[in-house]
């Protein structure tokens, strides 16, 4: 099977305009602009079953249809913040298959009637941004971006925008604030961006990978896409595989691929041949899945992973073997979230800070049992109270780690707290 | 009318306007949902998460759009799995809210615990202790025991000056952003912000100088903890030791309602003194805000220059005498003077004081002269804003014109409220010869040259965008000031304003009419009572018997000192020793307005009562009583026992006061938002108004009287001559006026005396920004620092009033480079 998203692995130099064009590049965009109504594009995307790859898995076409057509202008924002620990797929796409991504941005923009689109990249991606700027300029030169495209009245400009290195700016409303030049802090929702987005105007925010699917869907049709993956989760997904794995990296596979296939067939198995103890399917924001033989044969799609008490999220699969103690991992995730909490709301700002002290105390083996109980209690107390999902994310690994791996938090467990071998 | 919505909160049925937030709806029926970040005057942000409640909404049948009913016929409710914030959710029909359920209470309690993990145990030494929302809520609902290890608490800086007036205690801050949002949304000075993120988030000042806003003190009222304190009150007293008295700010014509907090204290030799000034709610005047001048410039009454004994000049020296002797001497002089009596009084005095003075002048057939540089109050009396006027109700459909005034400097709370009206959709037209802070919020900015005021106002009725915005507006108000104008210039301007308002029928109704941005709090009252300024004041004093009250002409202007020296006899009545009292023949010491009662008339022509806050200084009396005593000796009987009787007599006598009485001014009615009531977290420490909202005077237009407006008097046009500079007076909020000078805190804000020049004028005279030069006006010279203002015309030099150089009207100036010393 050939690649849908990571097509550079099949086609060398697809990151040059000519090679991209030769391989059908911009045909889809040209087709939608010259032959389709915006609503038809949205309908096609709805029919394809494409769901957002940024984490929530929300049906993309449905999201577009929420755009308020009474208020103008509209904007499209591509979420290239990619800050979830363990996620590194958008970067590969943008670096190696940039035109397909940008064409996706263009198709989405046409579908919702946006004449300006922004690509918001995390600050560390400044080189990627520079690279994209060049590619955007090439597209303008070649007449794929700019005024009155393909002889129609439709105009589109794409701009890159760099963040300053904050995980929270991946959250869509914080991102919009950041583009507006304000502090990256989430807004209260509702209103959702589709109604009140960038500069208060209706806005669609989509993940890089989501958007990169679009040219292929529009070129090959909704059915072609829907036939891949599972009924619940159509199409292909780039799985970012990391952790105690022989061959970490990005793997583009259809939804429904099993954990075992990903880890053993593609990832080459666990380091030192150890058994898989736990899986974090969505980076640091994950709940822990207790891995056993049965679980390894489960399919990776949104619905199935949910039955395991976790979310597939951005599909950043972190493999944990029996040399790693769960409390060591949650020490890392808590520090991460404590560091990234924007500070806007009380439970997250204070809770992550409190949890950090508790996990440090647990590491230092002070009053362990009491502290573990308290940590679990604090994490639960934070839940359902935070302003945005980040605060909720910060509790996932903590609660599921302590609940599902109690032995790793026992004072008797001497292996606890050691760095992984 | 907006749609009404009915919902149930804790079992109580509530009907409120659609769009109202759950937290406000609860407040209406007396249910206090705890909040920290929410404030009824600002947009909700939902960030503190304290107001967590359970909200159920009727489930709707998608097909029919009707509520789904359960077997008992009641609508089925849908609750989200999580608690919701009452401050961000608008009410809807059939909504059911539980604020006190186990789940809601647990959520609120949990959130409090989170807040307290970072909060220091400061209550015993915290200024907010005793009136602190966090303390109160913790006492009521908080956990009894800390589960967070004390050793792990954050330790942060505890006295960070955000500016010279406001200090931040970083440990106490709960990051609710009320202060940031107040400065941004309400005050329009976005000078505060957050720095860092997460638990390291800190409030910082973004301006230079720090916290550069004349509204900064308000943040300490709405800060829900003791994180923000004023340099003035910081560690000054515990809130429960304080008594409070209702009063009116006397610093400018807005007439903000305030509360004086007082305490008897050892450090003041056992006297009762004012410890702080707090806003008192009056939604039609100042809402719940005051400016920093009103808040901090109250120390003058404690000045060492206070006069406490009547003095009479004997053998060239002022010596102490009894009140009887002093009054007798003054009365005799006045009786002798008859027509030659000139009562010279200022708008610092209360209506009652002025009324007695005017009655005395009338009885003697003398003159009652208003001490001011600004004219036009008689016109405001005719076409002043109608009863019921409220900037807070202006928005779309209203046009507000501000001409020749820098409201931010001259009447800060008007600035704030006009700005808010503009943001609500009112059309704001700002006409001024130089840039002012209000320009940013204006739909139209008109920049004219000094001297073109009248023409500019006439042009408001010309066809065109601006003309249409004014003429066709449903409501129109003009605020006129005296930026760059003296008496005749401002009178001409006022006349022009009155005429265009009258021609366009923008008079005699609420939210329509004329407002004067007066230099003093009660100038409008003085005009109503019949005081009129004198074109040639020095000339008018010569050879007369002058009864100067509440003014220091001799200190303000050497020419007036000379004139007073040439007067037949001078009786000076004042609070403090001044240049004028020093040259007087008789000096009568009076009480500060904080020591007595009375009324002021605001620029919007609202009469409001003030009450005694501190005991009067021994030996002093209220002005109206002194005047009554003096009058008696001159053979005139005036009421002198109580302000209330004087007021009621005045209401009989002065048309615009007709129908009012002293008691009515003390009436209150419910106001929104509800503040006070002991829950400090909702509105802040602002005081509830229990002592009177005041009442409007009527205008001739409002009474539908026939009147003719005078023609605009041609003013001698002073234009800058070649190679010469025309000095024009402008007003600064923090000047060397006696009230500001005695507030040590504000001294740094006064700064050095300065002048402002256009860059090309500076070049022409070979001076640079920051340089010290010598400016001479009418023979008086002063060292001043040069500022550059690109927005003024080239031939003028701006000279601030009350900063050392006597300037009451535009005048020619000469400029010399004194010494080339660069000042910072
Ligand atoms: C704390 C937080 C971080 C997020 N980070 C990212 C991110 O780095 N990249 C991303 O695409 N979406 C991220 N999201 C999800 C976005 O808010 C948003 O749902 C997404 O970009 C929508 O695109 P999609 O519909 O194509 O998935 C984040 C969400 C949260 C709450
Ligand atoms: S949950 Fe955390 S990241 Fe989200 S708004 Fe609250 S403090 Fe900020
Ligand atoms: S200083 Fe006060 S008002 Fe400002 S954010 Fe902190 S607690 Fe809130
Ligand atoms: S605006 Fe005027 S009346 Fe109000 S507090 Fe300030 S100086 Fe006093
Ligand atoms: S979140 Fe509602 S008051 Fe702060």
Tab-separated table of C-alpha atoms in Angstrom, chain B residues 191-548:
chain	number	residue	atom	x	y	z
B	191	UNK	CA	-0.862	49.223	32.285
B	192	UNK	CA	-0.979	45.955	34.217
B	193	UNK	CA	-0.336	42.474	32.945
B	194	UNK	CA	0.699	38.987	33.861
B	195	UNK	CA	4.282	37.894	33.611
B	196	UNK	CA	5.433	34.272	33.571
B	197	UNK	CA	2.907	31.461	33.673
B	198	UNK	CA	1.545	28.644	35.800
B	199	UNK	CA	2.251	28.984	39.480
B	200	UNK	CA	4.877	31.616	38.649
B	201	UNK	CA	2.299	33.969	37.148
B	202	UNK	CA	2.752	37.441	38.587
B	203	UNK	CA	1.167	40.830	38.200
B	204	UNK	CA	3.531	43.382	36.719
B	205	UNK	CA	3.264	46.980	35.698
B	206	UNK	CA	3.855	47.485	32.012
B	207	UNK	CA	4.212	51.248	32.093
B	208	UNK	CA	6.928	53.737	32.798
B	209	UNK	CA	6.436	55.313	35.290
B	210	UNK	CA	4.952	52.292	37.039
B	211	UNK	CA	1.184	51.862	37.227
B	212	UNK	CA	0.658	54.969	35.189
B	213	UNK	CA	-3.042	55.545	35.619
B	214	UNK	CA	-5.134	57.961	37.641
B	215	UNK	CA	-7.526	55.135	38.451
B	216	UNK	CA	-5.018	52.840	40.119
B	217	UNK	CA	-6.557	52.951	43.590
B	218	UNK	CA	-9.709	51.207	42.392
B	219	UNK	CA	-7.763	48.007	41.855
B	220	UNK	CA	-7.222	47.796	45.599
B	221	UNK	CA	-10.979	47.858	46.155
B	222	UNK	CA	-11.735	45.083	43.732
B	223	UNK	CA	-8.680	42.945	44.476
B	224	UNK	CA	-10.332	40.067	46.316
B	225	UNK	CA	-7.339	39.631	48.593
B	226	UNK	CA	-4.758	41.849	50.210
B	227	UNK	CA	-2.389	41.633	47.266
B	228	UNK	CA	-2.830	45.241	46.256
B	229	UNK	CA	-2.575	47.970	48.840
B	230	UNK	CA	-2.222	51.695	48.586
B	231	UNK	CA	0.913	53.404	49.767
B	232	UNK	CA	-1.437	55.622	51.736
B	233	UNK	CA	-3.397	53.067	53.763
B	234	UNK	CA	-0.909	50.189	53.789
B	235	UNK	CA	-0.506	49.017	57.382
B	236	UNK	CA	-2.482	52.103	58.378
B	237	UNK	CA	-5.334	50.514	60.337
B	238	UNK	CA	-7.450	47.389	60.618
B	239	UNK	CA	-10.737	47.699	58.773
B	240	UNK	CA	-12.804	46.904	61.863
B	241	UNK	CA	-11.326	49.860	63.732
B	242	UNK	CA	-12.684	52.247	61.141
B	243	UNK	CA	-15.841	54.309	61.205
B	244	UNK	CA	-17.306	55.495	57.970
B	245	UNK	CA	-18.993	58.701	56.901
B	246	UNK	CA	-20.632	59.441	53.607
B	247	UNK	CA	-19.203	62.312	51.649
B	248	UNK	CA	-18.659	63.828	48.232
B	249	UNK	CA	-15.275	64.301	46.648
B	250	UNK	CA	-14.443	67.968	46.416
B	251	UNK	CA	-11.630	67.772	43.906
B	252	UNK	CA	-13.438	68.208	40.634
B	253	UNK	CA	-16.919	68.794	39.222
B	254	UNK	CA	-17.793	65.092	38.880
B	255	UNK	CA	-18.891	64.908	42.511
B	256	UNK	CA	-17.950	61.296	43.163
B	257	UNK	CA	-19.709	59.750	46.125
B	258	UNK	CA	-17.154	58.663	48.685
B	259	UNK	CA	-16.838	57.305	52.160
B	260	UNK	CA	-14.302	58.616	54.629
B	261	UNK	CA	-12.925	55.948	56.911
B	262	UNK	CA	-11.788	57.411	60.195
B	263	UNK	CA	-10.207	56.270	63.415
B	264	UNK	CA	-9.174	57.792	66.709
B	265	UNK	CA	-5.535	56.984	67.110
B	266	UNK	CA	-2.586	57.501	69.376
B	267	UNK	CA	-0.233	58.296	66.544
B	268	UNK	CA	-2.369	61.341	65.787
B	269	UNK	CA	-2.326	62.505	69.408
B	270	UNK	CA	-5.611	60.851	70.182
B	271	UNK	CA	-7.497	62.691	67.496
B	272	UNK	CA	-9.988	61.169	65.089
B	273	UNK	CA	-8.422	61.269	61.657
B	274	UNK	CA	-9.249	60.162	58.148
B	275	UNK	CA	-7.422	56.971	57.296
B	276	UNK	CA	-8.624	56.444	53.779
B	277	UNK	CA	-11.107	57.522	51.138
B	278	UNK	CA	-13.258	54.837	49.544
B	279	UNK	CA	-15.758	55.005	46.715
B	280	UNK	CA	-19.435	54.909	47.570
B	281	UNK	CA	-21.800	53.603	44.964
B	282	UNK	CA	-23.753	56.007	42.866
B	283	UNK	CA	-24.419	54.452	39.496
B	284	UNK	CA	-25.457	57.777	38.012
B	285	UNK	CA	-22.319	59.598	39.120
B	286	UNK	CA	-19.237	57.522	39.736
B	287	UNK	CA	-20.632	53.981	39.768
B	288	UNK	CA	-18.225	52.318	42.189
B	289	UNK	CA	-15.034	54.110	41.194
B	290	UNK	CA	-13.025	57.168	42.173
B	291	UNK	CA	-9.813	58.587	40.819
B	292	UNK	CA	-6.506	58.716	42.646
B	293	UNK	CA	-6.736	62.435	43.305
B	294	UNK	CA	-10.006	61.897	45.111
B	295	UNK	CA	-8.551	58.957	46.968
B	296	UNK	CA	-5.258	60.383	48.072
B	297	UNK	CA	-5.525	64.168	48.154
B	298	UNK	CA	-7.381	64.535	51.435
B	299	UNK	CA	-4.569	65.399	53.813
B	300	UNK	CA	-4.794	69.167	53.457
B	301	UNK	CA	-7.280	69.429	56.321
B	302	UNK	CA	-4.552	68.112	58.611
B	303	UNK	CA	-2.131	70.767	57.375
B	304	UNK	CA	-0.052	72.724	59.857
B	305	UNK	CA	-1.241	75.841	58.124
B	306	UNK	CA	-4.764	75.368	59.456
B	307	UNK	CA	-6.203	78.556	60.918
B	308	UNK	CA	-7.907	78.083	64.242
B	309	UNK	CA	-8.338	81.553	65.698
B	310	UNK	CA	-9.992	84.650	64.306
B	311	UNK	CA	-7.425	87.346	63.656
B	312	UNK	CA	-7.739	91.102	63.388
B	313	UNK	CA	-5.026	93.443	62.155
B	314	UNK	CA	-3.876	95.781	64.902
B	315	UNK	CA	-0.943	98.101	64.409
B	316	UNK	CA	-0.159	96.367	61.163
B	317	UNK	CA	-0.085	92.913	62.742
B	318	UNK	CA	-2.670	90.161	62.769
B	319	UNK	CA	-3.587	89.293	66.341
B	320	UNK	CA	-5.939	86.799	67.897
B	321	UNK	CA	-9.323	88.022	68.960
B	322	UNK	CA	-12.577	86.416	69.980
B	323	UNK	CA	-15.120	85.354	67.364
B	324	UNK	CA	-17.432	88.073	68.565
B	325	UNK	CA	-14.824	90.757	68.159
B	326	UNK	CA	-13.741	89.517	64.752
B	327	UNK	CA	-17.295	89.193	63.466
B	328	UNK	CA	-18.139	92.640	64.799
B	329	UNK	CA	-15.155	94.210	63.083
B	330	UNK	CA	-15.927	92.448	59.819
B	331	UNK	CA	-19.628	93.301	60.040
B	332	UNK	CA	-18.858	96.926	60.668
B	333	UNK	CA	-16.527	97.113	57.695
B	334	UNK	CA	-19.160	95.526	55.482
B	335	UNK	CA	-21.938	97.741	56.776
B	336	UNK	CA	-19.794	100.722	56.030
B	337	UNK	CA	-18.910	99.515	52.558
B	338	UNK	CA	-22.512	98.924	51.423
B	339	UNK	CA	-22.401	98.981	47.619
B	340	UNK	CA	-18.679	98.820	47.778
B	341	UNK	CA	-18.751	95.342	49.159
B	342	UNK	CA	-17.255	92.662	46.915
B	343	UNK	CA	-17.787	89.103	48.033
B	344	UNK	CA	-15.151	87.047	46.240
B	345	UNK	CA	-15.794	83.355	46.680
B	346	UNK	CA	-14.878	80.126	44.932
B	347	UNK	CA	-16.573	76.911	43.994
B	348	UNK	CA	-14.712	75.209	46.834
B	349	UNK	CA	-17.546	76.282	49.099
B	350	UNK	CA	-20.822	74.482	49.621
B	351	UNK	CA	-24.122	75.664	48.218
B	352	UNK	CA	-25.180	76.818	51.679
B	353	UNK	CA	-22.020	78.881	52.150
B	354	UNK	CA	-22.418	80.484	48.768
B	355	UNK	CA	-26.102	81.152	49.291
B	356	UNK	CA	-25.476	83.032	52.530
B	357	UNK	CA	-22.651	84.990	50.930
B	358	UNK	CA	-24.803	85.890	47.961
B	359	UNK	CA	-27.643	86.953	50.248
B	360	UNK	CA	-25.270	89.194	52.148
B	361	UNK	CA	-23.942	90.768	48.962
B	362	UNK	CA	-27.490	91.308	47.703
B	363	UNK	CA	-28.637	92.922	50.938
B	364	UNK	CA	-25.701	95.301	50.827
B	365	UNK	CA	-26.251	95.814	47.099
B	366	UNK	CA	-22.666	94.757	46.640
B	367	UNK	CA	-21.260	92.265	44.235
B	368	UNK	CA	-20.965	88.497	44.474
B	369	UNK	CA	-17.974	87.577	42.384
B	370	UNK	CA	-16.988	84.046	41.477
B	371	UNK	CA	-13.284	83.415	41.653
B	372	UNK	CA	-12.610	81.465	38.469
B	373	UNK	CA	-10.971	81.596	35.084
B	374	UNK	CA	-13.882	79.906	33.371
B	375	UNK	CA	-17.222	81.309	32.287
B	376	UNK	CA	-20.530	80.041	30.973
B	377	UNK	CA	-22.208	78.649	34.068
B	378	UNK	CA	-25.223	80.885	33.591
B	379	UNK	CA	-25.755	79.211	30.237
B	380	UNK	CA	-25.458	75.797	31.796
B	381	UNK	CA	-28.171	76.938	34.159
B	382	UNK	CA	-30.396	77.463	31.127
B	383	UNK	CA	-29.525	74.454	28.985
B	384	UNK	CA	-27.724	72.130	31.361
B	385	UNK	CA	-28.293	68.412	31.029
B	386	UNK	CA	-31.830	67.334	31.780
B	387	UNK	CA	-32.874	65.612	34.971
B	388	UNK	CA	-32.290	61.892	34.577
B	389	UNK	CA	-29.047	62.292	32.672
B	390	UNK	CA	-26.672	59.386	33.167
B	391	UNK	CA	-23.521	58.652	31.171
B	392	UNK	CA	-24.074	55.057	32.176
B	393	UNK	CA	-27.210	54.894	30.068
B	394	UNK	CA	-25.633	56.467	26.988
B	395	UNK	CA	-24.661	54.238	24.123
B	396	UNK	CA	-25.854	53.900	20.576
B	397	UNK	CA	-27.961	56.897	19.608
B	398	UNK	CA	-26.145	59.271	21.944
B	399	UNK	CA	-23.514	61.705	20.833
B	400	UNK	CA	-21.066	63.133	23.330
B	401	UNK	CA	-18.955	66.112	22.376
B	402	UNK	CA	-15.937	67.058	24.459
B	403	UNK	CA	-14.500	70.407	23.508
B	404	UNK	CA	-11.513	72.274	24.953
B	405	UNK	CA	-11.132	69.861	27.806
B	406	UNK	CA	-8.744	67.086	28.721
B	407	UNK	CA	-11.181	65.029	30.751
B	408	UNK	CA	-8.561	62.559	31.928
B	409	UNK	CA	-6.767	65.387	33.731
B	410	UNK	CA	-9.732	67.544	34.652
B	411	UNK	CA	-12.552	65.170	35.578
B	412	UNK	CA	-11.212	61.617	35.526
B	413	UNK	CA	-14.421	59.780	36.275
B	414	UNK	CA	-16.198	61.578	33.479
B	415	UNK	CA	-13.382	60.442	31.254
B	416	UNK	CA	-13.945	56.886	32.384
B	417	UNK	CA	-17.684	57.024	31.880
B	418	UNK	CA	-17.583	58.858	28.563
B	419	UNK	CA	-15.088	56.284	27.343
B	420	UNK	CA	-17.405	53.483	28.455
B	421	UNK	CA	-20.348	55.116	26.706
B	422	UNK	CA	-18.289	55.356	23.528
B	423	UNK	CA	-17.417	51.684	23.833
B	424	UNK	CA	-21.094	50.901	24.231
B	425	UNK	CA	-21.707	52.582	20.912
B	426	UNK	CA	-22.155	56.276	21.670
B	427	UNK	CA	-20.630	58.610	19.114
B	428	UNK	CA	-17.818	60.503	20.757
B	429	UNK	CA	-16.514	63.695	19.211
B	430	UNK	CA	-13.379	65.069	20.806
B	431	UNK	CA	-12.372	68.573	19.757
B	432	UNK	CA	-9.166	69.886	21.232
B	433	UNK	CA	-6.128	71.732	19.972
B	434	UNK	CA	-3.850	68.980	21.220
B	435	UNK	CA	-3.974	65.267	21.636
B	436	UNK	CA	-5.753	64.015	24.747
B	437	UNK	CA	-6.153	60.532	26.098
B	438	UNK	CA	-9.800	60.429	25.143
B	439	UNK	CA	-8.945	60.685	21.432
B	440	UNK	CA	-8.410	56.932	21.285
B	441	UNK	CA	-12.071	56.252	21.954
B	442	UNK	CA	-13.482	58.979	19.745
B	443	UNK	CA	-15.393	58.389	16.547
B	444	UNK	CA	-14.234	61.813	15.412
B	445	UNK	CA	-11.274	63.855	16.553
B	446	UNK	CA	-11.276	67.504	15.632
B	447	UNK	CA	-7.966	69.283	15.981
B	448	UNK	CA	-8.374	73.059	15.844
B	449	UNK	CA	-5.984	75.901	16.602
B	450	UNK	CA	-6.196	77.729	19.901
B	451	UNK	CA	-8.602	80.568	19.264
B	452	UNK	CA	-10.853	78.614	16.881
B	453	UNK	CA	-13.097	77.104	19.548
B	454	UNK	CA	-16.265	78.949	18.624
B	455	UNK	CA	-15.920	78.226	14.943
B	456	UNK	CA	-15.303	74.577	15.714
B	457	UNK	CA	-18.497	74.353	17.709
B	458	UNK	CA	-20.527	76.140	15.043
B	459	UNK	CA	-19.227	73.640	12.513
B	460	UNK	CA	-20.906	70.852	14.475
B	461	UNK	CA	-24.140	71.744	12.742
B	462	UNK	CA	-22.615	71.742	9.253
B	463	UNK	CA	-23.606	68.984	6.856
B	464	UNK	CA	-21.203	66.110	6.809
B	465	UNK	CA	-20.277	63.094	8.826
B	466	UNK	CA	-19.571	64.954	12.033
B	467	UNK	CA	-22.467	67.328	11.604
B	468	UNK	CA	-24.868	64.460	11.040
B	469	UNK	CA	-23.528	62.601	14.040
B	470	UNK	CA	-24.311	65.591	16.180
B	471	UNK	CA	-27.436	67.070	14.673
B	472	UNK	CA	-29.258	63.812	14.026
B	473	UNK	CA	-28.323	62.139	17.282
B	474	UNK	CA	-31.201	61.062	19.446
B	475	UNK	CA	-29.338	62.501	22.429
B	476	UNK	CA	-26.455	64.921	22.502
B	477	UNK	CA	-24.372	66.254	25.332
B	478	UNK	CA	-21.556	68.754	25.096
B	479	UNK	CA	-18.870	68.969	27.751
B	480	UNK	CA	-16.907	72.166	27.405
B	481	UNK	CA	-13.790	73.138	29.262
B	482	UNK	CA	-11.168	75.836	29.316
B	483	UNK	CA	-8.173	74.234	27.683
B	484	UNK	CA	-6.247	77.224	26.469
B	485	UNK	CA	-9.021	79.587	27.404
B	486	UNK	CA	-9.586	82.366	29.866
B	487	UNK	CA	-12.826	83.856	31.054
B	488	UNK	CA	-14.001	85.533	27.880
B	489	UNK	CA	-12.821	82.698	25.663
B	490	UNK	CA	-14.610	80.063	27.695
B	491	UNK	CA	-17.723	82.224	27.927
B	492	UNK	CA	-17.797	82.565	24.168
B	493	UNK	CA	-17.285	78.824	23.812
B	494	UNK	CA	-20.083	78.066	26.265
B	495	UNK	CA	-22.402	80.381	24.392
B	496	UNK	CA	-21.629	78.707	21.098
B	497	UNK	CA	-22.220	75.294	22.679
B	498	UNK	CA	-25.509	76.376	24.227
B	499	UNK	CA	-26.676	77.744	20.916
B	500	UNK	CA	-25.913	74.656	18.851
B	501	UNK	CA	-27.536	72.437	21.454
B	502	UNK	CA	-30.573	74.642	21.512
B	503	UNK	CA	-30.738	74.940	17.712
B	504	UNK	CA	-30.653	71.171	17.372
B	505	UNK	CA	-33.163	70.656	20.205
B	506	UNK	CA	-30.739	68.807	22.351
B	507	UNK	CA	-31.847	70.495	25.553
B	508	UNK	CA	-34.387	70.106	28.287
B	509	UNK	CA	-34.385	66.307	28.343
B	510	UNK	CA	-32.338	63.552	29.895
B	511	UNK	CA	-28.991	62.808	28.258
B	512	UNK	CA	-29.119	66.125	26.442
B	513	UNK	CA	-27.611	69.480	27.231
B	514	UNK	CA	-24.516	71.277	28.339
B	515	UNK	CA	-21.959	70.392	31.003
B	516	UNK	CA	-19.125	72.602	32.180
B	517	UNK	CA	-15.847	70.985	33.089
B	518	UNK	CA	-15.217	73.405	35.924
B	519	UNK	CA	-12.012	73.880	37.789
B	520	UNK	CA	-13.739	73.415	41.166
B	521	UNK	CA	-16.240	71.008	42.644
B	522	UNK	CA	-19.054	73.475	43.252
B	523	UNK	CA	-18.550	76.095	40.565
B	524	UNK	CA	-21.875	75.191	39.014
B	525	UNK	CA	-23.568	75.695	42.386
B	526	UNK	CA	-22.064	79.165	42.607
B	527	UNK	CA	-23.387	80.048	39.161
B	528	UNK	CA	-26.850	78.788	40.065
B	529	UNK	CA	-26.867	80.867	43.205
B	530	UNK	CA	-25.906	83.942	41.241
B	531	UNK	CA	-22.165	84.397	41.555
B	532	UNK	CA	-20.574	85.794	38.425
B	533	UNK	CA	-16.894	86.192	37.544
B	534	UNK	CA	-15.360	89.582	36.824
B	535	UNK	CA	-13.601	90.210	33.562
B	536	UNK	CA	-11.164	92.574	35.233
B	537	UNK	CA	-10.901	91.207	38.708
B	538	UNK	CA	-7.968	93.327	39.831
B	539	UNK	CA	-9.854	96.438	38.763
B	540	UNK	CA	-13.002	95.308	40.550
B	541	UNK	CA	-11.208	94.945	43.868
B	542	UNK	CA	-9.522	98.283	43.958
B	543	UNK	CA	-10.771	100.528	46.680
B	544	UNK	CA	-13.465	98.050	47.693
B	545	UNK	CA	-14.187	96.163	50.853
B	546	UNK	CA	-13.412	92.621	49.833
B	547	UNK	CA	-14.768	89.571	51.617
B	548	UNK	CA	-12.650	86.743	50.184
